[in-house]
CSV table of C-alpha atoms in Angstrom, one decimal:
chain,number,residue,atom,x,y,z
A,51,MET,CA,77.8,150.2,80.9
A,52,LYS,CA,75.0,152.4,79.5
A,53,ARG,CA,72.8,155.0,80.8
A,54,VAL,CA,72.1,154.8,84.5
A,55,LEU,CA,72.9,157.0,87.6
A,56,HIS,CA,74.0,160.6,87.0
A,57,SER,CA,77.4,161.5,88.4
A,58,LEU,CA,81.1,161.9,87.7
A,59,PHE,CA,81.6,158.4,89.3
A,60,THR,CA,85.1,157.0,89.6
A,61,LEU,CA,86.0,153.9,87.7
A,62,VAL,CA,85.6,151.9,90.9
A,63,LEU,CA,82.0,153.1,91.3
A,64,ALA,CA,81.2,152.3,87.7
A,65,VAL,CA,82.5,148.8,88.0
A,66,GLY,CA,80.5,148.5,91.2
A,67,PHE,CA,77.4,149.5,89.3
A,68,ALA,CA,78.0,147.0,86.5
A,69,ALA,CA,78.2,144.2,89.1
A,70,THR,CA,74.7,145.1,90.4
A,71,ALA,CA,72.9,146.3,87.2
A,72,SER,CA,70.8,143.0,87.0
A,73,ALA,CA,69.2,143.7,90.4
A,74,GLN,CA,66.2,145.6,88.9
A,75,LEU,CA,63.1,144.1,90.7
A,76,PRO,CA,61.4,141.6,88.3
A,77,ASP,CA,57.8,141.7,87.4
A,78,GLY,CA,55.8,139.8,89.9
A,79,SER,CA,57.9,140.9,92.9
A,80,THR,CA,56.2,142.1,96.0
A,81,ALA,CA,56.7,145.9,96.3
A,82,PRO,CA,58.8,147.0,99.3
A,83,ASP,CA,56.8,149.0,101.7
A,84,PHE,CA,57.8,152.6,102.5
A,85,THR,CA,56.7,155.5,104.6
A,86,ALA,CA,57.8,158.9,103.3
A,87,THR,CA,57.0,162.5,103.4
A,88,ASP,CA,56.4,164.5,100.2
A,89,ILE,CA,57.9,167.9,99.6
A,90,ASN,CA,54.7,169.6,100.8
A,91,GLY,CA,54.9,167.8,104.2
A,92,THR,CA,52.3,165.1,103.8
A,93,GLU,CA,53.3,161.6,105.0
A,94,TRP,CA,52.4,158.6,102.9
A,95,ASN,CA,52.5,154.8,103.5
A,96,LEU,CA,52.5,152.5,100.6
A,97,GLN,CA,50.8,149.5,102.4
A,98,SER,CA,48.0,151.8,103.7
A,99,LEU,CA,47.2,152.8,100.2
A,100,LEU,CA,47.2,149.3,99.0
A,101,ASP,CA,45.0,148.1,101.8
A,102,ASP,CA,42.5,150.7,100.8
A,103,GLY,CA,42.4,149.3,97.3
A,104,TRP,CA,44.5,151.8,95.5
A,105,THR,CA,46.8,150.8,92.6
A,106,VAL,CA,50.0,152.9,92.9
A,107,ILE,CA,52.2,154.1,90.1
A,108,LEU,CA,55.8,155.1,91.1
A,109,ASP,CA,57.8,157.3,88.7
A,110,ILE,CA,61.3,157.1,90.1
A,111,SER,CA,63.3,159.7,88.3
A,112,ALA,CA,66.1,162.2,88.8
A,113,THR,CA,66.0,166.0,88.2
A,114,TRP,CA,68.9,166.0,85.8
A,115,CYS,CA,67.6,163.1,83.6
A,116,GLY,CA,66.5,164.3,80.1
A,117,PRO,CA,64.3,161.3,79.3
A,118,CYS,CA,62.7,161.6,82.7
A,119,TRP,CA,61.8,165.2,82.0
A,120,SER,CA,60.4,164.4,78.6
A,121,TYR,CA,58.1,161.8,80.0
A,122,HIS,CA,57.2,164.0,82.9
A,123,ASN,CA,56.1,166.7,80.5
A,124,SER,CA,54.1,164.3,78.3
A,125,GLY,CA,51.2,164.8,80.7
A,126,ILE,CA,50.3,161.1,80.8
A,127,LEU,CA,50.7,160.7,84.6
A,128,GLU,CA,48.9,163.9,85.2
A,129,GLU,CA,46.0,162.7,83.2
A,130,ILE,CA,45.9,159.4,85.0
A,131,TYR,CA,46.0,161.2,88.3
A,132,ALA,CA,43.2,163.6,87.3
A,133,GLU,CA,40.9,160.8,86.1
A,134,HIS,CA,41.7,158.1,88.6
A,135,GLY,CA,43.3,159.8,91.6
A,136,PRO,CA,41.7,161.2,94.7
A,137,ASP,CA,39.7,163.8,92.7
A,138,GLY,CA,38.7,161.2,90.1
A,139,ASP,CA,37.3,157.7,90.6
A,140,GLY,CA,39.8,156.9,93.4
A,141,THR,CA,41.5,153.9,91.9
A,142,ILE,CA,45.1,154.9,91.0
A,143,MET,CA,47.6,156.9,93.1
A,144,VAL,CA,50.7,158.4,91.4
A,145,PHE,CA,54.0,159.5,93.0
A,146,MET,CA,57.1,160.9,91.6
A,147,ILE,CA,60.1,159.7,93.6
A,148,GLU,CA,63.3,161.8,93.1
A,149,GLY,CA,65.8,158.9,93.4
A,150,ASP,CA,69.2,160.5,93.3
A,151,GLU,CA,70.6,161.3,96.7
A,152,THR,CA,73.0,164.1,95.3
A,153,THR,CA,70.1,166.3,94.1
A,154,THR,CA,68.3,168.9,96.2
A,155,LEU,CA,64.9,170.5,96.8
A,156,GLU,CA,66.0,173.3,94.7
A,157,ASP,CA,66.8,171.0,91.8
A,158,ILE,CA,63.1,169.7,92.1
A,159,GLN,CA,61.9,173.2,92.1
A,160,GLY,CA,64.0,174.1,89.0
A,161,THR,CA,66.3,176.6,90.8
A,162,GLY,CA,69.2,174.3,91.4
A,163,SER,CA,72.2,173.5,89.4
A,164,ASP,CA,71.5,169.9,88.5
A,165,THR,CA,68.0,170.0,87.0
A,166,GLN,CA,66.1,170.0,83.7
A,167,GLY,CA,63.5,172.5,85.1
A,168,ASP,CA,60.8,172.9,87.6
A,169,TRP,CA,59.3,169.5,88.4
A,170,THR,CA,56.6,170.9,90.5
A,171,ALA,CA,55.0,173.1,87.8
A,172,GLY,CA,51.7,171.6,86.8
A,173,THR,CA,52.3,168.4,88.7
A,174,PRO,CA,49.2,167.6,90.8
A,175,TYR,CA,50.5,164.3,92.3
A,176,PRO,CA,52.9,164.1,95.3
A,177,ILE,CA,56.7,164.4,94.8
A,178,ILE,CA,58.9,162.6,97.3
A,179,ASP,CA,62.6,163.2,97.5
A,180,ASP,CA,63.9,159.9,98.9
A,181,ALA,CA,66.8,158.1,97.3
A,182,GLY,CA,66.2,155.3,99.9
A,183,ILE,CA,63.1,154.3,98.0
A,184,ALA,CA,65.1,154.1,94.8
A,185,ASP,CA,67.6,151.8,96.6
A,186,ASP,CA,64.8,149.5,97.9
A,187,TYR,CA,63.4,149.2,94.4
A,188,ALA,CA,66.8,148.3,93.0
A,189,ILE,CA,66.9,151.2,90.6
A,190,THR,CA,69.6,150.8,87.9
A,191,TYR,CA,68.5,153.5,85.5
A,192,PHE,CA,66.2,156.6,85.4
A,193,PRO,CA,63.4,156.7,84.8
A,194,THR,CA,62.1,153.5,86.3
A,195,ILE,CA,58.3,153.3,86.5
A,196,TYR,CA,56.5,150.6,88.4
A,197,THR,CA,52.7,149.9,88.7
A,198,ILE,CA,51.8,148.2,92.1
A,199,CYS,CA,48.5,146.4,92.4
A,200,PRO,CA,46.5,146.4,95.6
A,201,ASP,CA,47.9,142.9,96.4
A,202,GLY,CA,51.3,144.4,96.5
A,203,ILE,CA,52.6,142.8,93.2
A,204,LEU,CA,54.5,145.1,91.0
A,205,THR,CA,55.1,145.4,87.2
A,206,GLU,CA,57.7,147.7,85.6
A,207,THR,CA,55.5,149.5,83.1
A,208,GLY,CA,58.1,152.0,82.1
A,209,GLN,CA,57.3,155.1,79.9
A,210,ALA,CA,54.0,153.7,78.9
A,211,SER,CA,51.2,155.3,77.0
A,212,LEU,CA,47.9,156.2,78.8
A,213,GLU,CA,46.3,153.1,77.4
A,214,GLU,CA,49.1,151.0,78.5
A,215,HIS,CA,49.0,152.3,82.1
A,216,PHE,CA,45.3,151.8,82.1
A,217,PHE,CA,45.8,148.2,81.0
A,218,ALA,CA,48.4,147.5,83.7
A,219,ALA,CA,46.2,149.1,86.4
A,220,PHE,CA,42.9,147.7,85.6
A,221,ILE,CA,43.4,144.5,83.5
A,222,GLY,CA,46.7,143.6,85.2
A,223,CYS,CA,45.3,144.2,88.7
A,224,GLU,CA,42.0,142.5,87.9
A,225,LEU,CA,39.6,145.3,88.9
A,226,ALA,CA,36.6,144.3,86.9
A,227,SER,CA,33.2,145.3,88.4
A,228,ASP,CA,30.5,145.5,85.6
A,229,ALA,CA,28.8,142.4,84.2
A,230,ASN,CA,28.9,143.4,80.5
A,231,ASP,CA,32.0,145.4,79.7
A,232,PRO,CA,33.8,144.9,76.4
A,233,MET,CA,36.8,147.2,76.1
A,234,LEU,CA,38.7,148.2,73.0
A,235,TYR,CA,42.2,148.3,74.1
A,236,GLY,CA,44.3,148.9,71.1
A,237,TYR,CA,44.3,149.3,67.2
A,238,THR,CA,46.0,146.3,65.6
A,239,GLY,CA,45.3,146.9,61.8
A,240,ASP,CA,47.4,148.6,59.1
A,241,ALA,CA,49.3,151.7,60.2
A,242,ALA,CA,50.1,152.6,56.7
A,243,SER,CA,48.3,152.2,53.4
A,244,CYS,CA,48.9,151.9,49.7
A,245,GLY,CA,45.3,152.8,49.1
A,246,GLU,CA,43.4,150.2,51.2
A,247,ALA,CA,43.8,149.4,54.9
A,248,ASN,CA,42.7,146.4,57.0
A,249,ILE,CA,41.1,147.6,60.1
A,250,SER,CA,41.3,145.4,63.3
A,251,VAL,CA,41.3,146.0,67.0
A,252,GLU,CA,42.0,144.1,70.2
A,253,MET,CA,38.9,143.7,72.3
A,254,TYR,CA,39.2,142.7,76.1
A,255,ASN,CA,36.4,141.5,78.3
A,256,PHE,CA,36.6,143.7,81.3
A,257,GLY,CA,33.2,142.4,82.5
A,258,THR,CA,32.5,139.8,85.1
A,259,GLU,CA,30.5,137.7,82.6
A,260,THR,CA,31.7,136.0,79.5
A,261,LEU,CA,31.6,138.2,76.4
A,262,THR,CA,29.8,136.6,73.5
A,263,SER,CA,28.9,139.3,71.0
A,264,ALA,CA,29.6,142.9,70.0
A,265,THR,CA,29.1,145.1,66.9
A,266,ILE,CA,32.2,147.2,66.0
A,267,GLU,CA,32.3,150.0,63.5
A,268,ALA,CA,35.1,151.9,61.8
A,269,SER,CA,34.3,155.5,60.9
A,270,VAL,CA,36.1,158.2,59.0
A,271,GLY,CA,34.8,161.8,59.4
A,272,GLY,CA,31.6,160.4,61.0
A,273,VAL,CA,30.9,158.1,58.0
A,274,VAL,CA,30.9,154.4,58.7
A,275,MET,CA,33.4,152.7,56.4
A,276,ALA,CA,33.3,149.1,57.8
A,277,SER,CA,31.4,147.1,60.3
A,278,THR,CA,31.3,143.6,61.8
A,279,ASP,CA,29.0,141.7,64.1
A,280,TRP,CA,31.5,139.7,66.2
A,281,THR,CA,30.4,136.6,68.0
A,282,GLY,CA,32.6,134.3,70.2
A,283,SER,CA,33.5,133.5,73.8
A,284,VAL,CA,35.9,135.7,75.7
A,285,ALA,CA,36.4,135.1,79.5
A,286,THR,CA,37.0,137.9,82.0
A,287,TYR,CA,40.4,139.6,81.4
A,288,GLU,CA,40.9,137.7,78.2
A,289,SER,CA,41.0,139.3,74.7
A,290,THR,CA,40.5,138.6,71.0
A,291,ILE,CA,41.4,140.3,67.8
A,292,VAL,CA,38.5,141.5,65.8
A,293,GLU,CA,38.7,142.0,62.1
A,294,VAL,CA,36.5,145.0,61.3
A,295,GLY,CA,37.0,145.2,57.5
A,296,THR,CA,38.9,147.0,54.7
A,297,ILE,CA,38.6,150.7,54.0
A,298,SER,CA,39.9,152.9,51.3
A,299,THR,CA,42.4,155.6,52.4
A,300,SER,CA,44.0,158.7,51.0
A,301,GLY,CA,46.6,160.7,52.6
A,302,VAL,CA,46.5,160.7,56.3
A,303,THR,CA,43.3,159.0,57.4
A,304,ASN,CA,42.0,159.2,61.0
A,305,VAL,CA,39.8,156.3,61.9
A,306,GLU,CA,37.5,155.9,64.9
A,307,ILE,CA,36.7,152.3,65.9
A,308,SER,CA,33.9,151.8,68.3
A,309,ILE,CA,31.6,149.3,69.9
A,310,THR,CA,28.0,150.2,69.1
A,311,THR,CA,26.1,147.6,71.0
A,312,ALA,CA,24.8,148.4,74.5
A,313,ASN,CA,26.9,147.6,77.5
A,314,ASP,CA,27.5,148.6,81.1
A,315,ASN,CA,30.5,150.9,80.6
A,316,THR,CA,30.7,153.0,77.3
A,317,GLY,CA,33.7,154.9,78.5
A,318,ASN,CA,36.1,152.3,77.0
A,319,ASP,CA,34.2,151.5,73.8
A,320,MET,CA,36.3,153.5,71.4
A,321,VAL,CA,39.9,153.8,70.1
A,322,GLU,CA,41.4,155.9,67.4
A,323,ALA,CA,43.9,155.1,64.7
A,324,THR,CA,45.9,157.2,62.3
A,325,ILE,CA,46.7,155.5,59.0
A,326,TYR,CA,49.5,157.1,56.9
A,327,GLU,CA,49.8,157.1,53.2
A,328,ALA,CA,52.8,155.1,51.9
A,329,ALA,CA,55.5,157.0,50.2
A,330,SER,CA,55.9,156.3,46.4
A,331,ALA,CA,59.1,154.4,45.8
A,332,THR,CA,61.1,152.5,43.2
A,333,THR,CA,62.4,149.0,43.4
A,334,GLU,CA,65.9,150.1,44.5
A,335,ILE,CA,65.7,150.7,48.2
A,336,HIS,CA,68.6,152.3,50.1
A,337,VAL,CA,69.0,152.1,53.8
A,338,ASP,CA,71.7,154.5,55.2
A,339,ILE,CA,72.4,154.1,58.9
A,340,ALA,CA,74.7,156.0,61.4
A,341,THR,CA,74.7,154.4,64.8
A,342,ASP,CA,75.0,156.1,68.2
A,343,CYS,CA,77.0,154.7,71.1
A,344,TRP,CA,74.9,151.5,71.3
A,345,GLY,CA,74.7,150.3,67.7
A,346,ASP,CA,73.9,146.7,68.7
A,347,GLU,CA,70.5,147.8,70.0
A,348,LEU,CA,69.3,148.7,66.5
A,349,SER,CA,67.6,146.3,64.2
A,350,TRP,CA,65.3,146.8,61.2
A,351,GLU,CA,63.2,144.9,58.6
A,352,LEU,CA,61.5,145.5,55.4
A,353,VAL,CA,58.2,143.5,55.1
A,354,ASN,CA,56.1,143.0,52.0
A,355,SER,CA,52.3,142.9,51.8
A,356,SER,CA,52.2,139.1,52.5
A,357,GLY,CA,54.2,139.5,55.7
A,358,THR,CA,57.5,138.2,54.3
A,359,VAL,CA,60.7,139.9,55.5
A,360,VAL,CA,62.5,140.7,52.3
A,361,ALA,CA,65.5,142.6,53.9
A,362,SER,CA,66.7,143.2,57.5
A,363,GLY,CA,69.7,144.4,59.5
A,364,SER,CA,71.1,144.0,63.0
A,365,GLY,CA,74.3,143.6,64.9
A,366,TYR,CA,75.7,147.1,64.0
A,367,ALA,CA,78.8,148.5,65.5
A,368,SER,CA,78.6,151.7,67.5
A,369,GLU,CA,79.3,155.1,66.1
A,370,THR,CA,79.6,153.6,62.5
A,371,SER,CA,78.0,154.4,59.2
A,372,TYR,CA,76.4,151.9,56.9
A,373,ASN,CA,75.0,152.2,53.4
A,374,GLU,CA,72.9,149.3,52.1
A,375,VAL,CA,71.0,148.7,48.9
A,376,HIS,CA,68.1,146.3,48.4
A,377,TRP,CA,66.2,145.5,45.2
A,378,VAL,CA,62.6,144.5,45.7
A,379,ALA,CA,59.5,143.7,43.6
A,380,THR,CA,56.6,146.1,43.2
A,381,ASP,CA,54.4,145.8,46.3
A,382,CYS,CA,53.3,147.6,49.4
A,383,TYR,CA,56.1,147.5,52.0
A,384,THR,CA,56.5,148.5,55.6
A,385,PHE,CA,59.9,149.5,57.0
A,386,ASN,CA,60.1,148.7,60.8
A,387,ALA,CA,63.0,149.9,63.0
A,388,TYR,CA,63.5,148.7,66.5
A,389,ASP,CA,65.6,149.7,69.5
A,390,ALA,CA,66.2,147.1,72.2
A,391,TYR,CA,66.6,149.6,75.0
A,392,GLY,CA,63.9,152.0,73.8
A,393,ASP,CA,65.8,155.2,73.3
A,394,GLY,CA,66.2,155.0,69.6
A,395,LEU,CA,69.5,156.5,68.4
A,396,ASN,CA,69.2,159.5,70.6
A,397,GLY,CA,72.6,159.0,72.2
A,398,THR,CA,73.0,162.6,73.4
A,399,SER,CA,70.2,162.1,75.9
A,400,TRP,CA,72.8,160.3,77.9
A,401,PRO,CA,75.5,163.1,78.0
A,402,ASN,CA,77.6,161.3,80.6
A,403,SER,CA,77.9,158.3,78.2
A,404,CYS,CA,77.5,159.4,74.7
A,405,SER,CA,78.1,162.5,72.6
A,406,VAL,CA,76.6,161.5,69.3
A,407,ASP,CA,73.0,160.8,67.9
A,408,GLY,CA,72.5,158.3,65.1
A,409,SER,CA,70.3,158.4,62.0
A,410,ILE,CA,68.3,156.3,59.7
A,411,HIS,CA,67.5,157.4,56.1
A,412,VAL,CA,65.5,155.1,53.9
A,413,TRP,CA,65.0,156.3,50.3
A,414,SER,CA,64.6,154.8,46.9
A,415,ALA,CA,66.7,155.6,43.7
A,416,ASN,CA,65.9,156.4,40.1
A,417,ASP,CA,67.8,154.7,37.3
A,418,ASP,CA,70.5,157.3,37.5
A,419,GLY,CA,71.0,156.7,41.2
A,420,SER,CA,69.4,160.0,42.3
A,421,ASN,CA,66.9,160.1,45.2
A,422,SER,CA,63.4,159.4,43.9
A,423,GLY,CA,61.9,160.1,47.4
A,424,ASP,CA,62.4,159.5,51.1
A,425,ILE,CA,60.6,156.7,52.8
A,426,PHE,CA,61.8,157.2,56.3
A,427,ASP,CA,64.2,159.9,57.6
A,428,TYR,CA,65.2,159.8,61.4
A,429,ASP,CA,67.7,162.2,62.8
A,430,GLY,CA,68.2,160.7,66.2
A,431,SER,CA,66.5,163.5,68.1
A,432,TYR,CA,63.8,161.4,69.9
A,433,TRP,CA,63.4,158.1,71.6
A,434,TYR,CA,61.6,155.1,70.1
A,435,SER,CA,61.2,151.3,70.8
A,436,ALA,CA,59.6,150.7,67.4
A,437,VAL,CA,58.9,153.0,64.5
A,438,PHE,CA,57.6,152.4,61.0
A,439,ALA,CA,57.2,153.8,57.6
A,440,ALA,CA,55.6,152.5,54.5
A,441,ALA,CA,56.6,152.4,50.8
A,442,ASP,CA,54.3,151.9,47.8
A,443,VAL,CA,57.0,150.4,45.4
A,444,ASN,CA,55.4,151.1,42.0
A,445,THR,CA,58.3,152.0,39.7
A,446,VAL,CA,60.7,149.5,38.4
A,447,VAL,CA,64.4,150.4,38.0
A,448,GLY,CA,67.2,148.1,36.9
A,449,VAL,CA,65.1,146.3,34.2
A,450,GLU,CA,67.6,143.4,33.9
A,451,GLU,CA,67.0,142.5,37.6
A,452,VAL,CA,63.3,142.4,37.3
A,453,ALA,CA,63.5,140.2,34.2
A,454,ALA,CA,65.5,137.7,36.1
A,455,ALA,CA,63.6,137.8,39.3
A,456,GLY,CA,60.8,139.8,40.7
A,457,SER,CA,63.0,140.6,43.7
A,458,PHE,CA,66.4,139.5,45.0
A,459,SER,CA,67.8,140.6,48.4
A,460,ILE,CA,70.3,139.4,50.9
A,461,TYR,CA,70.2,140.2,54.6
A,462,PRO,CA,71.7,140.9,56.9
A,463,ASN,CA,74.1,143.0,54.9
A,464,PRO,CA,76.7,143.4,56.2
A,465,VAL,CA,77.0,139.7,57.2
A,466,ASN,CA,79.5,137.8,59.3
A,467,ASP,CA,78.1,134.2,59.1
A,468,VAL,CA,74.8,133.0,57.5
A,469,ALA,CA,72.7,135.3,55.3
A,470,THR,CA,69.2,134.9,54.1
A,471,VAL,CA,68.6,135.0,50.4
A,472,ASN,CA,65.1,136.1,49.3
A,473,PHE,CA,64.0,136.0,45.7
A,474,ASN,CA,60.9,136.0,43.6
A,475,VAL,CA,60.6,134.5,40.1
A,476,ALA,CA,57.8,135.0,37.7
A,477,ASN,CA,58.0,131.4,36.2
A,478,ALA,CA,59.4,128.0,37.2
A,479,THR,CA,63.1,128.2,36.6
A,480,ASP,CA,66.5,126.9,37.6
A,481,VAL,CA,68.2,129.2,40.1
A,482,THR,CA,71.8,129.3,41.1
A,483,VAL,CA,73.7,131.8,43.3
A,484,ASP,CA,77.5,132.4,43.1
A,485,VAL,CA,79.6,134.6,45.4
A,486,ILE,CA,82.5,136.3,43.6
A,487,ASN,CA,85.4,138.0,45.4
A,488,MET,CA,87.0,141.2,44.2
A,489,VAL,CA,89.6,139.5,42.1
A,490,GLY,CA,87.0,137.6,40.2
A,491,GLN,CA,87.2,134.2,41.9
A,492,LYS,CA,84.1,132.2,42.5
A,493,VAL,CA,84.2,131.4,46.3
A,494,ILE,CA,80.7,130.0,46.9
A,495,SER,CA,78.3,128.3,44.5
A,496,SER,CA,74.8,127.3,45.5
A,497,ASP,CA,72.4,125.4,43.2
A,498,PHE,CA,68.8,125.8,44.4
A,499,GLY,CA,67.5,123.6,41.6
A,500,THR,CA,64.3,124.2,39.8
A,501,VAL,CA,61.9,126.4,41.7
A,502,VAL,CA,58.3,127.2,41.1
A,503,ALA,CA,57.0,130.8,40.5
A,504,GLY,CA,56.7,132.9,43.6
A,505,GLU,CA,58.8,133.9,46.6
A,506,HIS,CA,61.6,131.8,48.0
A,507,VAL,CA,63.8,132.0,51.0
A,508,GLU,CA,67.3,130.3,51.1
A,509,THR,CA,70.5,130.7,53.1
A,510,ILE,CA,74.2,131.1,52.2
A,511,ASP,CA,77.0,130.6,54.7
A,512,PHE,CA,79.6,133.4,54.5
A,513,SER,CA,81.4,132.4,57.7
A,514,ASN,CA,84.4,130.9,56.0
A,515,LEU,CA,85.0,134.0,53.9
A,516,ASP,CA,87.5,136.8,54.7
A,517,ALA,CA,86.2,140.2,55.5
A,518,GLY,CA,85.6,142.3,52.4
A,519,ILE,CA,83.3,143.2,49.5
A,520,TYR,CA,81.7,140.4,47.4
A,521,MET,CA,79.4,140.2,44.5
A,522,VAL,CA,76.5,137.8,44.7
A,523,ASN,CA,75.2,136.7,41.3
A,524,MET,CA,71.8,135.1,41.0
A,525,THR,CA,71.1,133.3,37.7
A,526,ALA,CA,67.4,132.7,36.9
A,527,ASN,CA,65.7,132.4,33.5
A,528,GLY,CA,69.1,132.7,32.0
A,529,GLU,CA,69.6,136.2,33.4
A,530,VAL,CA,71.9,137.4,36.1
A,531,THR,CA,71.1,139.7,39.0
A,532,THR,CA,73.9,141.0,41.2
A,533,VAL,CA,73.9,142.3,44.8
A,534,LYS,CA,77.0,143.6,46.5
A,535,VAL,CA,77.5,142.1,50.0
A,536,THR,CA,80.0,143.2,52.7
A,537,VAL,CA,81.4,140.4,54.9
A,538,THR,CA,82.5,141.5,58.4
A,539,LYS,CA,84.5,139.7,61.0
């Protein structure tokens, strides 16, 4: 079992936890009521707050928990409390619940032996030391962060951004009050650019009347670069994606997207986006991975400008290194890495469970195999659920490969059953793919027939092959392209 409650638990206790780990309260549950006294002596009752119309955020943490400390110091909950708490607009109440029964007040104050620091420093909202609340809320890991609407229904919002907490509290709890209130919630356009970026944004109707029109502009350095007059029909609490336009970019470009038409609440009319310049790269892409103690949580994909996944990886073993090579066509690509748990490859943030961090290094090679430049370099020192990088593949290496096909890749690689073959041909041609073992025997032969020019996706079943290294030869236009594939069992 992974990262949960801090202790030097015996095996019996660890097994007991594993049996109850699925007990986390599901979204849509009714929040258990509690009455508790904070460390300053003030008594609080959850139901009374809800009856008064408050939305309540519970940050259930432990003083020894590194990820809890990192999120605590992000300032997000402090900002929410300042803007929407008792000294703000009076809509959102925030509590920190110290949920480990073994910790002490001294740990909360940073003077104990089991703490990351002083949790009271700069914390304006109440701190309650009560492991019973953690038990009532079925906590199986720290931090667990719930948002509770005035009707008592909760959602696990987790280590959300300021905007995500705002969404959960106002949209999720349906607190609309103004008639005409369009709200820009999040940027949905290109996060990286090879010279031009498509700008789009998600717009919610936070008003009580149907939203039918809005003018939205995208500006860089105060200069309007794109604009659109949107029309449509969006009901209260519903949303739509608005395409604002295409802008030219250079280097790191900071874009401000805003609603310019009059409405009843201009405080939520603007979002900002940072668009990064893609790294220059060659057609030979290397993906070097070292996993932490939970390798199966990692997955990644390489996506071209048309949205096609040309390479990907998943199902990795723990504490294992991988070195993969993929040949692609010249294009603008996005490399996306995902972690199913949300802690990236930062294994050492769970010192009771893991002693290693992982890493991801994506780079492209010159003809001589040397590094032509990094695309993505992650050292495992921070958490992520999803991260990205971009590559402007503009230099061809391995001329014989490009002559045969604009691109040829196989994923996942390593593979243990069915793999996807992605290739691009410049002209209509017959395409065959042969799999050769290390003694030169042809063990698989696939004839894809005559294909038209463009991108194609096929599959090959490796499940009947023994574990080992194989050469996959694609023949197109009378020329052969080879990719090395590792089969695992």
